[in-house]
Short mmCIF file of C-alpha atoms in Angstrom, two decimals:
data_model
loop_
_atom_site.label_atom_id
_atom_site.label_comp_id
_atom_site.label_asym_id
_atom_site.label_seq_id
_atom_site.Cartn_x
_atom_site.Cartn_y
_atom_site.Cartn_z
CA MET A 10 -26.68 11.05 30.03
CA GLN A 11 -23.85 10.91 32.56
CA ILE A 12 -20.12 10.90 31.75
CA VAL A 13 -17.52 10.33 34.50
CA GLU A 14 -13.75 10.28 33.98
CA THR A 15 -12.13 7.22 35.58
CA LEU A 16 -8.56 7.44 34.25
CA ASN A 17 -6.29 10.34 33.38
CA GLU A 18 -2.75 9.03 33.15
CA GLY A 19 -0.26 10.24 30.57
CA LEU A 20 -1.98 9.90 27.21
CA LYS A 21 -4.51 7.36 28.48
CA ARG A 22 -8.09 8.33 29.27
CA ALA A 23 -11.09 6.28 30.42
CA TYR A 24 -14.72 7.21 31.06
CA GLU A 25 -17.88 5.58 32.37
CA ILE A 26 -20.98 6.57 30.43
CA LYS A 27 -24.58 6.05 31.52
CA ILE A 28 -27.43 6.48 29.05
CA THR A 29 -30.72 6.36 30.94
CA ALA A 30 -33.61 4.24 29.78
CA LYS A 31 -35.69 7.45 29.83
CA ASP A 32 -33.35 9.10 27.30
CA ILE A 33 -33.60 6.08 25.00
CA GLU A 34 -37.40 5.99 25.30
CA SER A 35 -37.60 9.70 24.43
CA ARG A 36 -35.52 9.07 21.32
CA VAL A 37 -37.82 6.17 20.33
CA ASP A 38 -40.93 8.35 20.79
CA ALA A 39 -39.43 11.09 18.65
CA GLU A 40 -38.54 8.64 15.89
CA VAL A 41 -42.01 7.05 15.92
CA LYS A 42 -43.60 10.48 15.51
CA LYS A 43 -41.16 11.28 12.71
CA ILE A 44 -41.83 8.18 10.62
CA ALA A 45 -45.56 7.71 11.33
CA PRO A 46 -46.66 10.11 8.53
CA GLN A 47 -44.70 8.00 5.99
CA VAL A 48 -45.99 4.57 7.12
CA ASN A 49 -48.46 2.74 4.87
CA MET A 50 -50.75 0.17 6.50
CA PRO A 51 -53.84 -1.56 5.10
CA GLY A 52 -57.04 -0.02 6.48
CA PHE A 53 -55.45 3.37 7.19
CA ARG A 54 -54.88 6.40 5.04
CA LYS A 55 -51.25 7.38 4.60
CA GLY A 56 -50.09 9.37 7.62
CA LYS A 57 -53.05 8.27 9.76
CA VAL A 58 -51.54 5.09 11.24
CA PRO A 59 -51.69 5.36 15.08
CA ALA A 60 -48.33 5.72 16.80
CA ASN A 61 -48.92 2.66 18.94
CA LEU A 62 -49.29 0.49 15.80
CA VAL A 63 -46.15 2.00 14.27
CA ARG A 64 -44.31 1.16 17.49
CA LYS A 65 -45.73 -2.37 17.51
CA ILE A 66 -44.59 -3.12 13.96
CA HIS A 67 -41.30 -1.18 13.79
CA GLY A 68 -40.53 -0.75 17.47
CA GLU A 69 -37.69 -3.30 17.73
CA ALA A 70 -35.72 -1.79 14.84
CA ILE A 71 -36.39 1.75 16.09
CA LEU A 72 -35.23 0.79 19.58
CA GLN A 73 -32.01 -0.75 18.28
CA ASP A 74 -31.30 2.34 16.20
CA ALA A 75 -32.04 4.57 19.20
CA VAL A 76 -29.56 2.68 21.39
CA ASN A 77 -26.85 2.80 18.71
CA ALA A 78 -27.42 6.50 18.07
CA SER A 79 -27.32 7.23 21.81
CA ILE A 80 -24.03 5.39 22.19
CA GLN A 81 -22.45 7.27 19.26
CA GLU A 82 -23.77 10.57 20.60
CA SER A 83 -22.45 9.88 24.10
CA VAL A 84 -18.98 8.97 22.82
CA GLN A 85 -18.86 12.12 20.72
CA LYS A 86 -20.06 14.20 23.68
CA ALA A 87 -17.35 12.73 25.93
CA ILE A 88 -14.73 13.66 23.33
CA GLU A 89 -16.06 17.17 22.80
CA ASP A 90 -16.77 18.01 26.44
CA ASN A 91 -13.30 16.92 27.51
CA LYS A 92 -11.63 18.46 24.42
CA LEU A 93 -9.98 15.18 23.53
CA ARG A 94 -7.98 14.47 20.37
CA PRO A 95 -8.15 10.67 19.98
CA ALA A 96 -5.02 9.03 18.63
CA MET A 97 -6.99 5.99 17.51
CA GLN A 98 -10.62 4.88 17.49
CA PRO A 99 -11.88 4.78 21.12
CA SER A 100 -12.70 1.38 22.61
CA VAL A 101 -16.34 1.33 23.80
CA GLU A 102 -17.77 -1.71 25.63
CA PRO A 103 -20.60 -2.48 28.06
CA LYS A 104 -19.47 -1.76 31.60
CA ASP A 105 -20.43 -5.22 32.86
CA GLY A 106 -18.96 -6.98 29.83
CA LYS A 107 -22.33 -8.38 28.79
CA GLU A 108 -24.08 -7.77 25.49
CA ILE A 109 -26.47 -4.84 25.55
CA ASP A 110 -30.15 -5.85 25.37
CA PRO A 111 -32.14 -2.89 24.02
CA LYS A 112 -35.42 -4.51 25.09
CA SER A 113 -34.39 -4.79 28.75
CA GLY A 114 -35.68 -1.33 29.60
CA LYS A 115 -32.57 -0.70 31.69
CA ASP A 116 -30.03 2.09 31.58
CA VAL A 117 -27.10 1.46 29.20
CA GLU A 118 -23.78 1.66 31.03
CA LEU A 119 -20.55 1.81 29.02
CA LYS A 120 -16.82 2.11 29.56
CA MET A 121 -14.81 4.06 27.01
CA GLU A 122 -11.02 3.86 26.79
CA LEU A 123 -8.75 5.77 24.44
CA GLU A 124 -5.36 7.34 23.95
CA ILE A 125 -5.12 11.00 23.07
CA LEU A 126 -2.63 12.84 20.94
CA PRO A 127 0.17 14.50 22.87
CA GLU A 128 0.65 18.23 23.09
CA VAL A 129 3.30 18.66 20.42
CA PRO A 130 5.76 21.48 21.21
CA THR A 131 5.46 24.31 18.72
CA PRO A 132 7.96 23.25 16.04
CA ASP A 133 10.79 25.64 15.28
CA VAL A 134 11.06 25.68 11.49
CA ASP A 135 13.43 28.62 11.25
CA GLY A 136 17.11 28.06 10.60
CA LEU A 137 16.70 24.85 8.62
CA LYS A 138 19.69 24.21 6.34
CA LEU A 139 19.64 21.60 3.60
CA GLU A 140 21.90 20.43 0.81
CA ARG A 141 20.35 19.60 -2.56
CA LEU A 142 22.30 16.95 -4.45
CA GLN A 143 21.66 17.43 -8.16
CA VAL A 144 22.44 15.12 -11.07
CA GLU A 145 22.52 16.34 -14.64
CA ALA A 146 20.85 14.26 -17.34
CA ASP A 147 23.93 14.49 -19.60
CA LYS A 148 24.26 13.24 -23.17
CA LYS A 149 25.97 9.99 -22.15
CA THR A 150 23.14 9.11 -19.75
CA VAL A 151 20.47 9.90 -22.34
CA ASP A 152 22.29 7.94 -25.06
CA GLU A 153 22.58 4.90 -22.77
CA ALA A 154 18.88 5.11 -21.96
CA LEU A 155 18.07 5.40 -25.65
CA GLN A 156 20.10 2.29 -26.45
CA LYS A 157 18.46 0.31 -23.63
CA PHE A 158 15.07 1.42 -24.88
CA ALA A 159 15.96 0.28 -28.40
CA GLU A 160 17.01 -3.11 -27.03
CA SER A 161 13.69 -3.40 -25.19
CA GLN A 162 11.95 -2.97 -28.55
CA LYS A 163 13.84 -5.96 -29.88
CA GLN A 164 12.34 -7.66 -32.92
CA PHE A 165 13.01 -11.07 -34.39
CA GLU A 166 13.37 -12.39 -37.94
CA THR A 167 13.00 -15.94 -39.16
CA ALA A 168 16.26 -17.91 -39.26
CA PRO A 169 17.12 -20.51 -41.94
CA LYS A 170 15.67 -24.00 -41.37
CA SER A 171 19.17 -25.38 -40.69
CA TYR A 172 19.95 -22.77 -38.03
CA LYS A 173 20.36 -24.09 -34.48
CA ALA A 174 18.70 -22.05 -31.74
CA GLN A 175 20.98 -20.20 -29.31
CA THR A 176 20.45 -18.26 -26.11
CA GLY A 177 18.76 -14.98 -27.03
CA ASP A 178 16.90 -16.47 -29.99
CA GLN A 179 13.16 -16.91 -30.04
CA CYS A 180 11.34 -20.17 -30.75
CA LEU A 181 7.71 -20.56 -31.77
CA ILE A 182 6.56 -23.83 -30.24
CA ASP A 183 3.58 -26.16 -30.01
CA PHE A 184 3.57 -28.24 -26.85
CA GLU A 185 1.62 -30.67 -24.72
CA GLY A 186 2.55 -31.39 -21.10
CA LYS A 187 2.03 -34.67 -19.28
CA VAL A 188 2.42 -35.93 -15.72
CA ASP A 189 2.83 -39.71 -15.43
CA GLY A 190 2.03 -39.89 -19.14
CA VAL A 191 -1.35 -38.17 -18.72
CA PRO A 192 -2.00 -34.69 -20.23
CA PHE A 193 -2.93 -32.09 -17.60
CA GLU A 194 -5.27 -29.13 -17.83
CA GLY A 195 -3.68 -25.97 -19.25
CA GLY A 196 -0.63 -27.90 -20.45
CA LYS A 197 -1.25 -27.58 -24.18
CA GLY A 198 -0.55 -24.67 -26.48
CA GLU A 199 0.27 -23.69 -30.05
CA GLY A 200 2.45 -20.98 -31.55
CA MET A 201 3.88 -19.88 -28.20
CA ALA A 202 6.85 -17.51 -28.57
CA ILE A 203 9.67 -18.13 -26.09
CA GLU A 204 12.95 -16.21 -25.92
CA LEU A 205 15.62 -18.67 -24.86
CA GLY A 206 17.43 -17.57 -21.72
CA SER A 207 14.65 -15.22 -20.65
CA GLY A 208 13.81 -17.36 -17.63
CA ARG A 209 10.14 -17.12 -18.50
CA LEU A 210 9.53 -20.85 -18.18
CA ILE A 211 10.22 -23.22 -15.31
CA PRO A 212 13.89 -24.17 -14.79
CA GLY A 213 15.34 -26.45 -17.44
CA PHE A 214 12.65 -26.01 -20.10
CA GLU A 215 14.35 -23.35 -22.24
CA ASP A 216 17.80 -24.98 -21.92
CA GLN A 217 16.54 -28.13 -23.65
CA LEU A 218 15.57 -26.14 -26.77
CA ILE A 219 19.07 -24.73 -27.29
CA GLY A 220 20.75 -26.32 -30.32
CA LYS A 221 17.44 -27.39 -31.88
CA LYS A 222 16.19 -26.43 -35.35
CA ALA A 223 12.85 -25.61 -36.97
CA ASN A 224 10.56 -28.68 -37.20
CA ASP A 225 12.53 -30.56 -34.52
CA GLU A 226 10.49 -32.62 -32.08
CA VAL A 227 11.83 -32.43 -28.53
CA LEU A 228 10.86 -34.31 -25.38
CA VAL A 229 11.42 -31.79 -22.58
CA LYS A 230 11.74 -33.20 -19.06
CA VAL A 231 11.22 -30.84 -16.12
CA THR A 232 10.15 -30.76 -12.49
CA PHE A 233 7.59 -28.19 -11.39
CA PRO A 234 8.81 -26.00 -8.47
CA ASP A 235 7.40 -26.70 -5.02
CA ASP A 236 5.87 -23.21 -5.01
CA TYR A 237 4.30 -23.49 -8.47
CA ASN A 238 1.00 -21.66 -8.81
CA VAL A 239 -1.03 -24.77 -9.72
CA GLU A 240 -1.55 -26.90 -6.63
CA ASP A 241 -1.78 -30.26 -8.43
CA LEU A 242 1.54 -29.70 -10.23
CA LYS A 243 3.71 -28.57 -7.32
CA GLY A 244 6.90 -30.64 -7.16
CA LYS A 245 5.73 -33.02 -9.90
CA ASP A 246 7.96 -34.44 -12.65
CA ALA A 247 6.56 -33.72 -16.11
CA THR A 248 7.33 -34.16 -19.79
CA PHE A 249 6.44 -31.85 -22.65
CA ASP A 250 6.12 -32.99 -26.25
CA VAL A 251 7.45 -29.93 -28.08
CA VAL A 252 7.49 -29.16 -31.79
CA ILE A 253 9.59 -26.18 -32.83
CA GLY A 254 7.71 -24.45 -35.61
CA GLU A 255 10.22 -21.70 -36.21
CA VAL A 256 13.50 -20.34 -34.86
CA GLN A 257 13.91 -16.57 -34.98
CA LYS A 258 17.08 -14.50 -34.57
CA PRO A 259 16.99 -11.06 -32.95
CA LYS A 260 17.49 -8.07 -35.21
CA ALA A 261 20.19 -5.60 -34.26
CA ALA A 262 18.66 -2.96 -31.99
CA LYS A 263 18.88 0.43 -33.68
CA ALA A 264 17.77 3.73 -32.20
CA ASP A 265 16.82 5.68 -35.32
CA ASP A 266 13.99 7.56 -36.98
CA GLU A 267 12.41 4.33 -38.21
CA MET A 268 12.09 2.97 -34.66
CA ALA A 269 10.74 6.28 -33.34
CA LYS A 270 8.17 6.53 -36.15
CA SER A 271 7.03 2.96 -35.44
CA LEU A 272 6.04 4.27 -32.01
CA GLY A 273 3.99 7.10 -33.51
CA LEU A 274 6.61 9.80 -32.97
CA GLU A 275 8.03 12.28 -35.47
CA GLY A 276 11.55 10.94 -35.24
CA ILE A 277 14.50 10.04 -33.04
CA ASP A 278 14.89 13.62 -31.76
CA GLN A 279 11.42 13.58 -30.23
CA LEU A 280 12.06 10.17 -28.64
CA THR A 281 15.36 11.44 -27.24
CA GLU A 282 13.65 14.45 -25.66
CA LEU A 283 10.96 12.27 -24.14
CA LEU A 284 13.54 9.95 -22.60
CA LYS A 285 15.55 12.89 -21.33
CA GLY A 286 12.44 14.28 -19.65
CA GLN A 287 11.79 10.93 -17.96
CA ILE A 288 15.39 10.75 -16.73
CA GLU A 289 15.22 14.30 -15.36
CA GLN A 290 11.96 13.48 -13.57
CA GLU A 291 13.52 10.37 -12.04
CA LEU A 292 16.66 12.23 -10.95
CA ASN A 293 14.60 15.06 -9.45
CA GLY A 294 12.67 12.43 -7.49
CA LEU A 295 15.90 11.00 -6.09
CA THR A 296 17.10 14.49 -5.19
CA ARG A 297 13.86 15.22 -3.37
CA THR A 298 13.97 11.88 -1.54
CA HIS A 299 17.45 12.59 -0.19
CA MET A 300 16.66 16.17 0.80
CA LYS A 301 13.40 15.11 2.46
CA ARG A 302 15.16 12.52 4.58
CA LYS A 303 17.75 15.04 5.69
CA LEU A 304 14.93 17.41 6.60
CA LEU A 305 13.19 14.76 8.69
CA ASP A 306 16.47 13.87 10.37
CA GLN A 307 16.79 17.49 11.53
CA LEU A 308 13.22 17.55 12.81
CA ALA A 309 13.64 14.23 14.62
CA ALA A 310 16.88 15.35 16.25
CA SER A 311 15.38 18.56 17.62
CA HIS A 312 12.03 17.27 18.91
CA ASP A 313 11.27 14.66 21.54
CA PHE A 314 7.86 14.06 23.11
CA GLU A 315 5.69 11.17 24.24
CA VAL A 316 3.74 9.35 21.53
CA PRO A 317 0.59 7.20 21.89
CA PRO A 318 1.54 3.52 22.36
CA SER A 319 -1.42 2.38 20.26
CA MET A 320 -0.14 4.37 17.28
CA VAL A 321 3.35 2.97 17.74
CA GLU A 322 1.95 -0.56 17.91
CA ALA A 323 -0.08 -0.04 14.73
CA GLU A 324 2.99 1.32 12.94
CA PHE A 325 5.21 -1.47 14.21
CA SER A 326 2.67 -4.08 13.09
CA GLN A 327 2.83 -2.73 9.55
CA ILE A 328 6.63 -2.81 9.60
CA TRP A 329 6.72 -6.32 11.00
CA GLN A 330 4.20 -7.65 8.52
CA GLN A 331 6.25 -6.45 5.59
CA LEU A 332 9.46 -7.76 7.11
CA GLU A 333 7.85 -11.19 7.44
CA GLN A 334 6.77 -11.12 3.81
CA GLU A 335 10.29 -10.25 2.66
CA ALA A 336 11.90 -12.81 4.95
CA ALA A 337 9.72 -15.50 3.37
CA GLN A 338 11.29 -14.68 0.00
CA GLU A 339 14.87 -15.01 1.23
CA GLU A 340 16.86 -18.13 0.37
CA ASP A 341 17.26 -18.85 4.09
CA ALA A 342 13.91 -17.69 5.44
CA GLU A 343 14.59 -19.05 8.92
CA ALA A 344 17.85 -17.10 9.25
CA ALA A 345 16.12 -13.95 8.01
CA ARG A 346 13.39 -14.31 10.65
CA LYS A 347 15.99 -14.88 13.37
CA GLU A 348 17.78 -11.69 12.36
CA MET A 349 14.44 -9.85 12.50
CA GLU A 350 13.80 -11.11 16.02
CA ASP A 351 17.32 -10.12 17.12
CA GLU A 352 16.67 -6.57 15.91
CA LYS A 353 13.04 -6.26 16.98
CA ASP A 354 13.77 -3.44 19.43
CA GLU A 355 15.46 -1.41 16.70
CA TYR A 356 12.43 -1.78 14.44
CA ARG A 357 10.17 -0.67 17.28
CA ASP A 358 12.35 2.44 17.66
CA ILE A 359 11.74 3.11 13.97
CA ALA A 360 7.99 2.91 14.58
CA VAL A 361 8.30 5.45 17.41
CA ARG A 362 10.27 7.80 15.18
CA ARG A 363 7.74 7.52 12.37
CA VAL A 364 4.80 8.28 14.64
CA ARG A 365 6.60 11.21 16.26
CA LEU A 366 7.57 12.68 12.91
CA GLY A 367 4.02 12.23 11.65
CA LEU A 368 2.59 14.16 14.57
CA LEU A 369 5.25 16.81 14.14
CA LEU A 370 4.50 17.26 10.44
CA SER A 371 0.80 17.47 11.22
CA GLU A 372 1.43 20.18 13.82
CA ILE A 373 3.62 22.17 11.40
CA GLY A 374 0.96 21.92 8.70
CA GLN A 375 -1.89 22.99 10.96
CA ALA A 376 0.11 25.86 12.44
CA ASN A 377 0.94 27.18 8.98
CA GLY A 378 -2.35 26.72 7.17
CA VAL A 379 -1.31 23.78 5.00
CA GLU A 380 -4.41 22.10 3.60
CA VAL A 381 -5.56 19.56 1.04
CA SER A 382 -8.38 21.21 -0.90
CA GLN A 383 -11.72 19.56 -1.56
CA GLN A 384 -10.83 19.40 -5.25
CA GLU A 385 -7.57 17.61 -4.44
CA MET A 386 -9.41 15.23 -2.10
CA SER A 387 -11.89 14.40 -4.85
CA MET A 388 -8.98 13.62 -7.15
CA LEU A 389 -7.46 11.32 -4.52
CA MET A 390 -10.77 9.51 -4.10
CA GLN A 391 -11.12 9.04 -7.85
CA GLN A 392 -7.59 7.64 -8.08
CA ALA A 393 -8.07 5.28 -5.14
CA ALA A 394 -11.43 4.10 -6.47
CA GLN A 395 -9.73 2.71 -9.58
CA GLN A 396 -8.51 -0.20 -7.44
CA TYR A 397 -12.09 -1.44 -7.15
CA ARG A 398 -14.57 -2.88 -9.59
CA PRO A 399 -16.95 -0.28 -11.07
CA GLU A 400 -19.87 -1.64 -9.06
CA ASP A 401 -17.89 -1.22 -5.80
CA ARG A 402 -16.69 2.34 -6.35
CA GLU A 403 -19.82 4.10 -5.09
CA ARG A 404 -19.57 2.10 -1.87
CA PHE A 405 -15.93 3.18 -1.57
CA PHE A 406 -16.88 6.86 -2.00
CA GLN A 407 -19.53 6.54 0.72
CA TYR A 408 -17.07 4.85 3.03
CA ILE A 409 -14.51 7.67 2.68
CA GLN A 410 -17.17 10.36 3.08
CA GLN A 411 -18.61 8.77 6.22
CA ASP A 412 -15.39 7.76 7.98
CA GLN A 413 -13.18 10.68 8.98
CA MET A 414 -10.21 8.49 9.83
CA ALA A 415 -10.33 6.72 6.48
CA ALA A 416 -10.52 10.09 4.74
CA ALA A 417 -7.52 11.35 6.72
CA GLN A 418 -5.58 8.23 5.80
CA LEU A 419 -6.27 8.79 2.11
CA ARG A 420 -5.37 12.48 2.41
CA ALA A 421 -2.17 11.77 4.33
CA PRO A 422 0.52 11.37 1.61
CA MET A 423 -0.48 14.55 -0.24
CA TYR A 424 -0.70 16.46 3.03
CA GLU A 425 2.80 15.36 3.97
CA ASP A 426 4.20 16.41 0.59
CA LYS A 427 2.64 19.85 1.05
CA VAL A 428 4.14 20.24 4.52
CA VAL A 429 7.54 19.14 3.22
CA ASP A 430 7.30 21.63 0.33
CA PHE A 431 6.45 24.35 2.85
CA LEU A 432 9.56 23.48 4.87
CA PHE A 433 11.73 23.38 1.75
CA ASP A 434 10.59 26.94 1.00
CA LYS A 435 11.57 27.99 4.53
CA ALA A 436 14.98 26.30 4.48
CA GLU A 437 18.31 27.66 3.37
CA ILE A 438 19.31 25.34 0.52
CA THR A 439 22.73 24.93 -1.04
CA ASP A 440 23.19 22.99 -4.29
CA ARG A 441 25.91 20.48 -5.10
CA THR A 442 26.30 18.57 -8.35
CA VAL A 443 27.02 14.86 -7.96
CA THR A 444 26.84 11.70 -10.03
CA ARG A 445 23.83 9.41 -9.95
CA ASP A 446 25.90 6.75 -8.18
CA GLU A 447 26.86 9.24 -5.47
CA LEU A 448 23.24 10.33 -4.99
CA GLU A 449 21.97 6.74 -4.80
CA ALA A 450 24.76 5.87 -2.36
CA ALA A 451 23.73 8.80 -0.15
CA ILE A 452 20.10 7.63 -0.18
CA GLU A 453 21.13 4.05 0.55
CA ALA A 454 23.25 5.24 3.47
CA GLU A 455 20.13 6.96 4.81
CA ASP A 456 18.18 3.73 4.35
CA ASP A 457 20.72 1.79 6.36
CA ALA A 458 20.94 4.39 9.11
CA ASP A 459 17.15 4.47 9.38
CA THR A 460 16.63 0.74 9.59
CA LYS A 461 19.31 -0.59 11.90
CA PRO A 462 22.48 0.51 13.68
CA ALA A 463 25.63 0.21 11.58
CA ALA A 464 27.22 -2.05 14.16
CA LYS A 465 24.53 -4.64 13.56
CA LYS A 466 25.03 -4.89 9.81
CA LYS A 467 26.46 -8.20 8.69
CA ALA A 468 25.96 -7.91 4.95
CA PRO A 469 26.72 -5.37 2.20
CA ALA A 470 24.36 -2.44 2.12
CA LYS A 471 22.34 -3.64 -0.85
CA LYS A 472 21.53 -6.95 0.76
CA ALA A 473 20.80 -5.42 4.13
CA ALA A 474 18.29 -3.13 2.52
CA ALA A 475 16.17 -6.13 1.69
CA LYS A 476 15.49 -6.62 5.38
CA LYS A 477 13.46 -3.45 5.72
CA PRO A 478 9.96 -2.67 4.47
CA ALA A 479 10.23 -1.67 0.84
CA ALA A 480 7.55 0.98 0.99
CA LYS A 481 9.01 2.56 4.10
CA LYS A 482 12.71 2.90 3.47
CA ALA A 483 12.95 5.98 5.62
CA PRO A 484 10.75 6.64 8.64
CA ALA A 485 7.76 8.79 7.89
CA GLU A 486 8.87 9.80 4.42
CA ASP A 487 6.30 7.92 2.43
CA LYS A 488 3.20 8.76 4.39
CA GLU A 489 1.93 11.80 6.20
CA GLU A 490 2.14 10.79 9.76
CA LYS A 491 -0.75 12.93 10.69
CA ALA A 492 -1.36 9.57 12.16
CA PRO A 493 -4.42 10.24 14.22
CA ALA A 494 -5.80 9.19 10.87
CA LYS A 495 -4.84 5.60 11.59
CA LYS A 496 -7.56 3.14 12.42
CA ALA A 497 -8.19 -0.52 12.96
CA ALA A 498 -7.23 -2.62 9.97
CA ALA A 499 -10.72 -4.04 9.68
CA LYS A 500 -12.00 -0.61 8.73
CA LYS A 501 -9.39 0.33 6.18
CA ALA A 502 -11.59 -0.59 3.23
CA PRO A 503 -15.26 -1.23 2.60
CA ALA A 504 -16.48 -4.72 3.39
CA LYS A 505 -15.24 -7.27 0.87
CA ALA A 506 -13.66 -4.55 -1.25
CA ALA A 507 -10.10 -5.56 -0.52
CA ALA A 508 -10.71 -8.98 -1.97
CA GLU A 509 -12.31 -7.45 -5.01
CA LYS A 510 -9.62 -4.98 -6.02
CA ALA A 511 -8.92 -7.08 -9.08
CA PRO A 512 -10.49 -10.27 -10.37
CA ALA A 513 -8.37 -13.33 -9.77
CA LYS A 514 -6.24 -13.92 -12.82
CA LYS A 515 -7.27 -16.93 -14.83
CA PRO A 516 -4.31 -19.09 -15.90
CA ALA A 517 -3.79 -18.77 -19.64
CA ALA A 518 -3.90 -21.93 -21.69
CA LYS A 519 -0.30 -21.46 -22.76
CA THR A 520 1.28 -20.76 -19.42
CA ALA A 521 1.29 -24.16 -17.79
CA ALA A 522 5.06 -24.35 -18.06
CA LYS A 523 5.63 -20.85 -16.76
CA LYS A 524 7.23 -20.55 -13.41
CA PRO A 525 5.56 -18.59 -10.60
CA ALA A 526 5.82 -14.82 -11.02
CA ALA A 527 7.40 -14.42 -7.61
CA LYS A 528 10.38 -16.38 -8.81
CA LYS A 529 11.12 -14.22 -11.81
CA ALA A 530 13.14 -11.75 -9.78
CA PRO A 531 14.15 -12.25 -6.16
CA ALA A 532 12.84 -9.47 -3.94
CA LYS A 533 16.28 -8.22 -3.08
CA LYS A 534 17.23 -4.59 -3.22
#
């Protein structure tokens, strides 16, 4: 096996690798000798099949395996001998660009190209100063949450037959939908409960039930949205023959012992404490988010080094993909895409920052013994496996165990949190009590600063926030950017598994008039 370096420029490396035909033949001979004792063949006792017959029957598969194993071994040797730290999966191709023919009997010549991780300057984590903005879960906040919770548990009681339905009331209806006078599949239902004004059904349906009474027959006329989730109904005019079986009025929402006991609790005091605990957990999360972003700002400001372009491109691709998805949900999708294009350079700068911070956090963690234990990794695998069908989970476990980059990707968020906690312990922290509005405004200001320069903003902060990737409001915060863990998208999940995370939902018989889920709440932040 011969390995020759052909490029050493910045973070880019390239090598030519030659695997001799003799080396491959030796590997084949060794494998034949290894499996011969296990081969069964008519006319021979087990283990007594001649090697030449084993080679004749299984030789092609053994040869292919030998070539593949030799290639993997040579790539690994090139990495180890040259003490490389690949930023991404190396690109390995035949030197002449032609497909390798294992049966040719010729040497296998390859070219390997990769980018390596930069030498990250030893991070200085002394002298960090942070402010912790704290919000108290006071009585007023808890009482408001309790009242909202009570309202969410709203119940209805039957109204008199002469009562006319109003917005906020609930109607129990039987219906049958028709297009051009012909009933359509899934358009019929009985006893369906609809709260008027909830927006649960397609536009115009609920409005036509307002003012109606029990036992009224109503001809509802609607037009299905162009983006309706049933292809044959998109944009079609339809009628629904509706019979209102019952009109129900909402009961006054009351947060009391009776409501708490209906939930299996001892009383209202226990419910209040549970809600207070949830509020405190949420507020602590906001406090941590703000402090973490300030921490990363300090690290970003004090460290500057070259980052692998392939990692930046992978990060930018993720950002851009999510931006495109959000732009498609805007009222003026074309204008949103144009704004994206105008600010493309800024988003690429964000990708650079995220990658740099990820490498920096990784270096800090490694230098200070931060680790994710095997027990914690097993927990992460179990949690991630829940996305897949039971029959696919074993395949997922094998995939994570066999692919180091996939394992690192799964480990990444917990690793980052541990590094951040380590830095919090090192920092000098001062506390300041603020309101929730002030804390959220501070976080939103960070969002805006992280996504685009203030001079470029043309809309109020809340609307502008919709232009950035929801899961990545601040660079590097929501994933450990120990980003050598990144890999090609095709290898992020076991084959077919992504499509099998959840069975496709079957339309319910009573939901034909429901509008698409995506329309229930615009994706604006």
